[in-house]
C-alpha positions as protocol buffer text, in pm:
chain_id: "A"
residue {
  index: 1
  type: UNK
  ca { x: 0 y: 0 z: 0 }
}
residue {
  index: 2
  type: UNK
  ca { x: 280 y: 243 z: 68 }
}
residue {
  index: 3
  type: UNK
  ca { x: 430 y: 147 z: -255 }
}
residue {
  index: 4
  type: UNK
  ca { x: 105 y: 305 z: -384 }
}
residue {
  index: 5
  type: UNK
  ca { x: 82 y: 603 z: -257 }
}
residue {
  index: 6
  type: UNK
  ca { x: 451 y: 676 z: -348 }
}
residue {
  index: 7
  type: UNK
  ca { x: 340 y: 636 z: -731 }
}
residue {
  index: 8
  type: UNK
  ca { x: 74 y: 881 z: -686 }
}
residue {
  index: 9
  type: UNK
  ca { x: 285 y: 1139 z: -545 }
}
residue {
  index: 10
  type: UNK
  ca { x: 520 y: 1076 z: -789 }
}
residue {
  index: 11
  type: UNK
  ca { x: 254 y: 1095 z: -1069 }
}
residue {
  index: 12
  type: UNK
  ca { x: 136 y: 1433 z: -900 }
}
residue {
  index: 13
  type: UNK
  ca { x: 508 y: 1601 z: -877 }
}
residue {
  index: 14
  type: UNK
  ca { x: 549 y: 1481 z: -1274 }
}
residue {
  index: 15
  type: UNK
  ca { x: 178 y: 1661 z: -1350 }
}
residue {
  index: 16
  type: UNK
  ca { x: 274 y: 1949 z: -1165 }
}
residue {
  index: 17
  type: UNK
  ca { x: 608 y: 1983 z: -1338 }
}
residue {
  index: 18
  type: UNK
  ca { x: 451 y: 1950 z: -1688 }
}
residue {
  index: 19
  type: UNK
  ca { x: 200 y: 2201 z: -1579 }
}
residue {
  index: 20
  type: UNK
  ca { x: 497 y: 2454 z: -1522 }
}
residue {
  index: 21
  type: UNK
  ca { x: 674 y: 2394 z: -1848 }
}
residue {
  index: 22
  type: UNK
  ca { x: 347 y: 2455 z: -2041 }
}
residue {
  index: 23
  type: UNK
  ca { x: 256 y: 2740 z: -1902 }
}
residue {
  index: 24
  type: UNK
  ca { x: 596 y: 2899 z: -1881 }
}
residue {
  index: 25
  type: UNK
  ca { x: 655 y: 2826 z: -2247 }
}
residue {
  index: 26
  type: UNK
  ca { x: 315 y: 2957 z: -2346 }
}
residue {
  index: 27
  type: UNK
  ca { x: 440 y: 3279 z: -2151 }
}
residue {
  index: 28
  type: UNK
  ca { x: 759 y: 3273 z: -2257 }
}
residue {
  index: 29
  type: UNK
  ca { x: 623 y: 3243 z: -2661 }
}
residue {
  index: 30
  type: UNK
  ca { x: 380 y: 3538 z: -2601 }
}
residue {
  index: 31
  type: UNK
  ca { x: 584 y: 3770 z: -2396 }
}
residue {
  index: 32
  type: UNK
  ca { x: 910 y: 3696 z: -2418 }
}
residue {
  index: 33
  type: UNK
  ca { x: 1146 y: 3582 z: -2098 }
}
residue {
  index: 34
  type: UNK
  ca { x: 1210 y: 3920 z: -1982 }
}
residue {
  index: 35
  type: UNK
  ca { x: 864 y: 4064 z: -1991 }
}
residue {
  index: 36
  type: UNK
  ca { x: 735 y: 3687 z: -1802 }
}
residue {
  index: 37
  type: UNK
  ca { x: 778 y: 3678 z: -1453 }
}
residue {
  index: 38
  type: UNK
  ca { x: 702 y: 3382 z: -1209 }
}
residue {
  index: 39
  type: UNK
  ca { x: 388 y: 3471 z: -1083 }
}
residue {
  index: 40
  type: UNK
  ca { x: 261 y: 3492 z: -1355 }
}
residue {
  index: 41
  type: UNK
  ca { x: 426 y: 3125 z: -1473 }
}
residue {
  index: 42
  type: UNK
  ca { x: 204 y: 2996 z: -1114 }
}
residue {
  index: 43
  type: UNK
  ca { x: -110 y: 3127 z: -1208 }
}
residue {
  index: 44
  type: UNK
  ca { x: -142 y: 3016 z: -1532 }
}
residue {
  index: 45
  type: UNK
  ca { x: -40 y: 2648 z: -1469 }
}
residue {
  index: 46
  type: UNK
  ca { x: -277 y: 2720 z: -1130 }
}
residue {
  index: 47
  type: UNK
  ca { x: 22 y: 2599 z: -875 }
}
residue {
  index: 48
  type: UNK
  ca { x: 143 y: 2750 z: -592 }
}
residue {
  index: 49
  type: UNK
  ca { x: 498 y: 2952 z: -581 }
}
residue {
  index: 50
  type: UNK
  ca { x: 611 y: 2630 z: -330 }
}
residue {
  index: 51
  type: UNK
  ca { x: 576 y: 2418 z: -638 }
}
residue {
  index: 52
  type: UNK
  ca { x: 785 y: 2604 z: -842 }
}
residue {
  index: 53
  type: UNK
  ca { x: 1030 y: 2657 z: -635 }
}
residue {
  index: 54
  type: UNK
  ca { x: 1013 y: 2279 z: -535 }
}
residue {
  index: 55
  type: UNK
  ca { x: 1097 y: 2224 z: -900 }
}
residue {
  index: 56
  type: UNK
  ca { x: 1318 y: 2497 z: -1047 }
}
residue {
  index: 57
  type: UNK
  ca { x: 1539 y: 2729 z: -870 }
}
residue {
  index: 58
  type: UNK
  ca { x: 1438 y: 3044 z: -1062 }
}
residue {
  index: 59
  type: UNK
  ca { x: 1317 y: 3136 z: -1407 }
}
residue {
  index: 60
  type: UNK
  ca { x: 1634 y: 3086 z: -1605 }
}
residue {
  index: 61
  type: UNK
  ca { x: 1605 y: 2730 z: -1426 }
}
residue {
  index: 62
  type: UNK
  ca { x: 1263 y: 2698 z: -1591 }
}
residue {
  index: 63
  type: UNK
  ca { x: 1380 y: 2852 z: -1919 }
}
residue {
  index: 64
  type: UNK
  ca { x: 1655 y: 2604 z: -1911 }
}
residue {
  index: 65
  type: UNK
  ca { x: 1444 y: 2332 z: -1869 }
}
residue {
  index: 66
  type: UNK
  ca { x: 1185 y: 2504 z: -2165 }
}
residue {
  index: 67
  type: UNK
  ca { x: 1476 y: 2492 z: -2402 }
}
residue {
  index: 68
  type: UNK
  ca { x: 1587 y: 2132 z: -2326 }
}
residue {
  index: 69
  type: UNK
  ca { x: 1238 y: 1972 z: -2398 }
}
residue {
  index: 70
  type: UNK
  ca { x: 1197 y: 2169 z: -2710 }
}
residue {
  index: 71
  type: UNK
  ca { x: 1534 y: 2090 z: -2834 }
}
residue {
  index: 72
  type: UNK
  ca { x: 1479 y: 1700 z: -2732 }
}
residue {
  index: 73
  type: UNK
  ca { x: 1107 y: 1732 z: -2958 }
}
residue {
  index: 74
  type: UNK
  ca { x: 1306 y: 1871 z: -3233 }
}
residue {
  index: 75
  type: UNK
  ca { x: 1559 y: 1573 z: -3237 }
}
residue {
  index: 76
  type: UNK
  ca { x: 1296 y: 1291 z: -3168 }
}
residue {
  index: 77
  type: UNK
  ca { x: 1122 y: 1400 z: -3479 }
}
residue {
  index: 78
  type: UNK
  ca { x: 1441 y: 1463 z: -3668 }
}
residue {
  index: 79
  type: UNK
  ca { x: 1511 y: 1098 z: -3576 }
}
residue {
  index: 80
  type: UNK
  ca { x: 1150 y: 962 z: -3626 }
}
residue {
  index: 81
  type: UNK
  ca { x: 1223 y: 1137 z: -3974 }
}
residue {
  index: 82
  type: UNK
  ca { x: 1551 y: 938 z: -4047 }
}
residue {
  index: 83
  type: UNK
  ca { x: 1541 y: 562 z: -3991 }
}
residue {
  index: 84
  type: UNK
  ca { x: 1830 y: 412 z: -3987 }
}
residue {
  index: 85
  type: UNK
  ca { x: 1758 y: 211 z: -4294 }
}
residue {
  index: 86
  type: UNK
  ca { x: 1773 y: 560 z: -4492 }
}
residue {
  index: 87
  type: UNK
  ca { x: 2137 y: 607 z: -4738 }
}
residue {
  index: 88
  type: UNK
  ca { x: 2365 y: 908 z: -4504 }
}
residue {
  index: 89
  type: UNK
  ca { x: 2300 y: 1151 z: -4783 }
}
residue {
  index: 90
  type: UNK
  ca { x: 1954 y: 1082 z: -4791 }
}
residue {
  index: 91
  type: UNK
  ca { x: 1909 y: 1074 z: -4435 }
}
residue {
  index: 92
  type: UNK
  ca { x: 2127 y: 1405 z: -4434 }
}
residue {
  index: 93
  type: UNK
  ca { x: 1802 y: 1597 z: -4633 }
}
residue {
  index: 94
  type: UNK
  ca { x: 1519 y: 1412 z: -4446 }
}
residue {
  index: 95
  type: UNK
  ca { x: 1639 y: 1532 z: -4100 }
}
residue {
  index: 96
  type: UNK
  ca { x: 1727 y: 1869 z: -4238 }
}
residue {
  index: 97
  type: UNK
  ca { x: 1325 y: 1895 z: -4352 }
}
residue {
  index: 98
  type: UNK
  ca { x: 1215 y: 1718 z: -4035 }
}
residue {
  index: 99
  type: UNK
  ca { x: 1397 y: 2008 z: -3860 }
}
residue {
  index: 100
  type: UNK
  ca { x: 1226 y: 2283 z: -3989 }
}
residue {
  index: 101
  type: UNK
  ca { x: 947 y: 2124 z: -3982 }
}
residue {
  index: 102
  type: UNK
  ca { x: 997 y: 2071 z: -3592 }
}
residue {
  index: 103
  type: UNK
  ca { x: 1075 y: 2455 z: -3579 }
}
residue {
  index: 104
  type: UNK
  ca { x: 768 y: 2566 z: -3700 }
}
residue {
  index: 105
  type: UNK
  ca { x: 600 y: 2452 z: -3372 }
}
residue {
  index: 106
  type: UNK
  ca { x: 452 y: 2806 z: -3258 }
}
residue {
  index: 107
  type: UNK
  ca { x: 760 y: 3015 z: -3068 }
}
residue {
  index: 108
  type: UNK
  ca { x: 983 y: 2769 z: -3096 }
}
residue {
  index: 109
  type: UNK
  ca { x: 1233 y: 2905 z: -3331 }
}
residue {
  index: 110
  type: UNK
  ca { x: 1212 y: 3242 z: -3137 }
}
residue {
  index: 111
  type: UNK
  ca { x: 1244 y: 3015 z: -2827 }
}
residue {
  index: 112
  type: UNK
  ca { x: 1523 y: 2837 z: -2945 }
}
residue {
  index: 113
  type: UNK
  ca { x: 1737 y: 3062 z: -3186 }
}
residue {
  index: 114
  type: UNK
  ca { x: 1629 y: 3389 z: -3071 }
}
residue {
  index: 115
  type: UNK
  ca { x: 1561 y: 3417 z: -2704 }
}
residue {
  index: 116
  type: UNK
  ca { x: 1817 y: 3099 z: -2603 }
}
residue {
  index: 117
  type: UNK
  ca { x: 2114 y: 3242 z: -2655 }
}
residue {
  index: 118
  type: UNK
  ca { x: 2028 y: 3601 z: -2527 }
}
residue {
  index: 119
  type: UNK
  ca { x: 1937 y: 3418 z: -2187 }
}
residue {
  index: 120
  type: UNK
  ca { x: 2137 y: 3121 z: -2159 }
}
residue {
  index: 121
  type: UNK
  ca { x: 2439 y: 3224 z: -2356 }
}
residue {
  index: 122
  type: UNK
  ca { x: 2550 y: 3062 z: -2655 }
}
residue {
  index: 123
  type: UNK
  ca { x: 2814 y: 2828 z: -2499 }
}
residue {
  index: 124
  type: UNK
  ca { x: 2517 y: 2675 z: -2281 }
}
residue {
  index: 125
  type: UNK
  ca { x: 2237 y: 2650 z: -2543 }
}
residue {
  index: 126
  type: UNK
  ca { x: 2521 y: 2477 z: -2789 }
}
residue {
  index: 127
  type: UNK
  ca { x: 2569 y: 2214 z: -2528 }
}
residue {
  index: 128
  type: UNK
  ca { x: 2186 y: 2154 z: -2520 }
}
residue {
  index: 129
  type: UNK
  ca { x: 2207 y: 2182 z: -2922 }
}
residue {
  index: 130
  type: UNK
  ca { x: 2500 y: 1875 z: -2885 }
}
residue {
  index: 131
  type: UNK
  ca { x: 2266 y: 1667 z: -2709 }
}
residue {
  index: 132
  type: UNK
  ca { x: 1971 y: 1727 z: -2944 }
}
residue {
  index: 133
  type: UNK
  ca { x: 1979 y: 1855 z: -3304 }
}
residue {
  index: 134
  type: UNK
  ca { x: 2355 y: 1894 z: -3365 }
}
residue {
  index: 135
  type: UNK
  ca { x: 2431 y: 1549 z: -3186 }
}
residue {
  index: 136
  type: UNK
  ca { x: 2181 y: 1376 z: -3477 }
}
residue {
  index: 137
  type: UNK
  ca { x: 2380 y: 1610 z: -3781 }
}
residue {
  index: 138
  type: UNK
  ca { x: 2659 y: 1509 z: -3664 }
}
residue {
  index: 139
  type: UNK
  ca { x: 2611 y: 1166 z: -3663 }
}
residue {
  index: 140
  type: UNK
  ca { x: 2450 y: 1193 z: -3995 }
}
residue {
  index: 141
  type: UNK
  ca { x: 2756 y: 1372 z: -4125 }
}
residue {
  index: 142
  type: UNK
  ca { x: 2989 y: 1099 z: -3949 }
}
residue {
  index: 143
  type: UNK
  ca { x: 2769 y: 823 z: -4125 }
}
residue {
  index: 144
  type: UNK
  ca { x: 2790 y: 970 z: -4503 }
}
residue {
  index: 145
  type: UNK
  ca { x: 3151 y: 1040 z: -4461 }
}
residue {
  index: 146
  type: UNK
  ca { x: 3244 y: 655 z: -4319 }
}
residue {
  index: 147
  type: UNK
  ca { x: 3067 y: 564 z: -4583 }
}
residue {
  index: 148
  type: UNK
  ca { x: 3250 y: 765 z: -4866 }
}
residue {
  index: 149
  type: UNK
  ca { x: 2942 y: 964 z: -5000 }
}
residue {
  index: 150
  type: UNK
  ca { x: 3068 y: 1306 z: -4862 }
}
residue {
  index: 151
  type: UNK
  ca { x: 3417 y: 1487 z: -4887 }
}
residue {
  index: 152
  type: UNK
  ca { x: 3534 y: 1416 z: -4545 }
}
residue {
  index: 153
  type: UNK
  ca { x: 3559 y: 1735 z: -4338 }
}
residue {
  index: 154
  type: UNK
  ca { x: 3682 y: 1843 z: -3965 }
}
residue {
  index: 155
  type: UNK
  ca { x: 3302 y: 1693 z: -3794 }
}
residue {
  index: 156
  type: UNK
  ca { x: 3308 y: 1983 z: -3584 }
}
residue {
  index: 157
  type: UNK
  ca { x: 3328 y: 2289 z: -3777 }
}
residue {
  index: 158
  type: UNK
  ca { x: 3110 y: 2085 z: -4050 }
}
residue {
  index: 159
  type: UNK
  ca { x: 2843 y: 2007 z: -3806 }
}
residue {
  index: 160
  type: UNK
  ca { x: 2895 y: 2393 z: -3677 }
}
residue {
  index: 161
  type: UNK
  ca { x: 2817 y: 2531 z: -3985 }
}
residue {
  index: 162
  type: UNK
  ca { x: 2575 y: 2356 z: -4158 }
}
residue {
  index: 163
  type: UNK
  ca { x: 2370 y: 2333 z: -3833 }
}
residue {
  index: 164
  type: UNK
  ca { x: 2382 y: 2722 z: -3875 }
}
residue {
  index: 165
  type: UNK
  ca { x: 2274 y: 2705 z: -4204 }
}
residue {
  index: 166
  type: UNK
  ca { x: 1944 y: 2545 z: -4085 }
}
residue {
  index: 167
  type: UNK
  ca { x: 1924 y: 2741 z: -3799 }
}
residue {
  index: 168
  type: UNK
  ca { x: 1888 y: 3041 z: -4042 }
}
residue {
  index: 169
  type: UNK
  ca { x: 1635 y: 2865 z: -4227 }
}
residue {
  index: 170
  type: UNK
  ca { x: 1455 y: 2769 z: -3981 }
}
residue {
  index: 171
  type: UNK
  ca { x: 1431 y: 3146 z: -3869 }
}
residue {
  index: 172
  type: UNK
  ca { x: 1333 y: 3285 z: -4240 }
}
residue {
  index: 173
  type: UNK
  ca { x: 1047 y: 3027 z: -4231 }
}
residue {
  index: 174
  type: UNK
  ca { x: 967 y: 3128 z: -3903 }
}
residue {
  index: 175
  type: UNK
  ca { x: 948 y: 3551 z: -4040 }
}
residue {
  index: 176
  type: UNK
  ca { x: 722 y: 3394 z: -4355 }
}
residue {
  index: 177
  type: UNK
  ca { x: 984 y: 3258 z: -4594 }
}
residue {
  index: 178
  type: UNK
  ca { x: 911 y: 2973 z: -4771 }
}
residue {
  index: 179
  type: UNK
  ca { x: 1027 y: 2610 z: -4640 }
}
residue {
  index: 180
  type: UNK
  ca { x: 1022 y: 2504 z: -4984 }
}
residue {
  index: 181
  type: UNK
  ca { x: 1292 y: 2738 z: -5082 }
}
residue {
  index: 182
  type: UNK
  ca { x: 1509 y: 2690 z: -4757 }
}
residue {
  index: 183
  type: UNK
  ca { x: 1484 y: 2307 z: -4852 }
}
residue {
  index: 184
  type: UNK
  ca { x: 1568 y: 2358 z: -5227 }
}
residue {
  index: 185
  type: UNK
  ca { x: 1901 y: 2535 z: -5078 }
}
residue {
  index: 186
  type: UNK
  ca { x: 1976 y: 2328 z: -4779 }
}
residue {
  index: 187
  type: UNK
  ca { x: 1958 y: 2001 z: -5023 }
}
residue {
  index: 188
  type: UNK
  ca { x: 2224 y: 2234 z: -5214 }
}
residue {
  index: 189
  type: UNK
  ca { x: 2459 y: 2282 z: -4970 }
}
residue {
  index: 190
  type: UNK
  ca { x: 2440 y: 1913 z: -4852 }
}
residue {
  index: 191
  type: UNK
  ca { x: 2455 y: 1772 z: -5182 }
}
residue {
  index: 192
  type: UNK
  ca { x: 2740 y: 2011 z: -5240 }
}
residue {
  index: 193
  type: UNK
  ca { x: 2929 y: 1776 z: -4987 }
}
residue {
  index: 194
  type: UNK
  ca { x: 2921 y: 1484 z: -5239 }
}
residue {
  index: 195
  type: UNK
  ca { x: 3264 y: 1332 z: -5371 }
}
């Protein structure tokens, strides 16, 4: 019985939690992190100020946390996209479209690109981006090189670069550009790569 009621508190600190990130990042999309502040974050996700503070340390810890989950969304569905059965250069293209597809989530580009780096810093939100989107280029890159279908190139810079390539797409779709046309050119660039 005691094992029970352990589960249901845990259950009820996970709810609780989500409830936070939601509403922060529905904040933090209309308003911007500055202009959000933490009671606001409570009210909205109808928690007490205990509960916040019982799972993030301050708003930049919540922020943090925002950024995380929408950069570990973005590489699930670049991965869902890009099964390991898919050729390197092939897989290269998918993930780049399943990525800006991912970024067109509402606020997350501004989230990500835009307010990240202004709050975080851009050392921190590239070790988030290592984890998440840049981890799967790079291992995408890695793959099609092993395999002899790409000029091998330092990873690094390579996965630096081009993952700021799509980064910049994925902001001019964001402002109204066309995806279309930031595909067209981002299957440029990686094709570009070929022997």
């Amino acid at each position: 019985m005691q094992e029970k009621s352990r589960r249901t508190n845990k259950q009820r600190s996970e709810a609780t939690r989500t409830a936070l990130l939601e509403a922060a990042r529905e904040l933090f999309v209309e308003k911007g992190y500055a202009a959000t502040g933490t009671p606001e974050i409570v009210a909205r996700a109808q928690v007490t100020r205990g509960a916040l503070y019982h799972h993030f340390d301050d708003k930049a810890a919540i922020f943090t946390a925002v950024i995380e989950q929408e950069a570990k969304a973005t590489a699930e569905a670049i991965e869902a996209a890009t099964p390991p059965s898919l050729p390197p250069p092939e897989a290269l293209i998918t993930g780049g479209k399943a990525y800006l597809q991912a970024m067109q989530k509402k606020g997350r580009a501004r989230l990500v690109l835009v307010e990240g780096p202004t709050v975080l810093g851009r050392e921190r939100l590239e070790e988030i981006d290592a984890q998440n989107g840049n981890r799967t280029l790079a291992e995408g890159l890695q793959a099609a090189m092993d395999a002899g279908l790409i000029k091998k190139l330092p990873l690094g810079p390579l996965t630096a670069q081009l993952g700021a390539a799509f980064d910049r797409a994925a902001l001019a779709v964001e402002s109204g550009g066309s995806i279309d046309e930031q595909i067209e050119v981002l299957e440029a660039l990686i094709t570009g790569l070929r022997e």
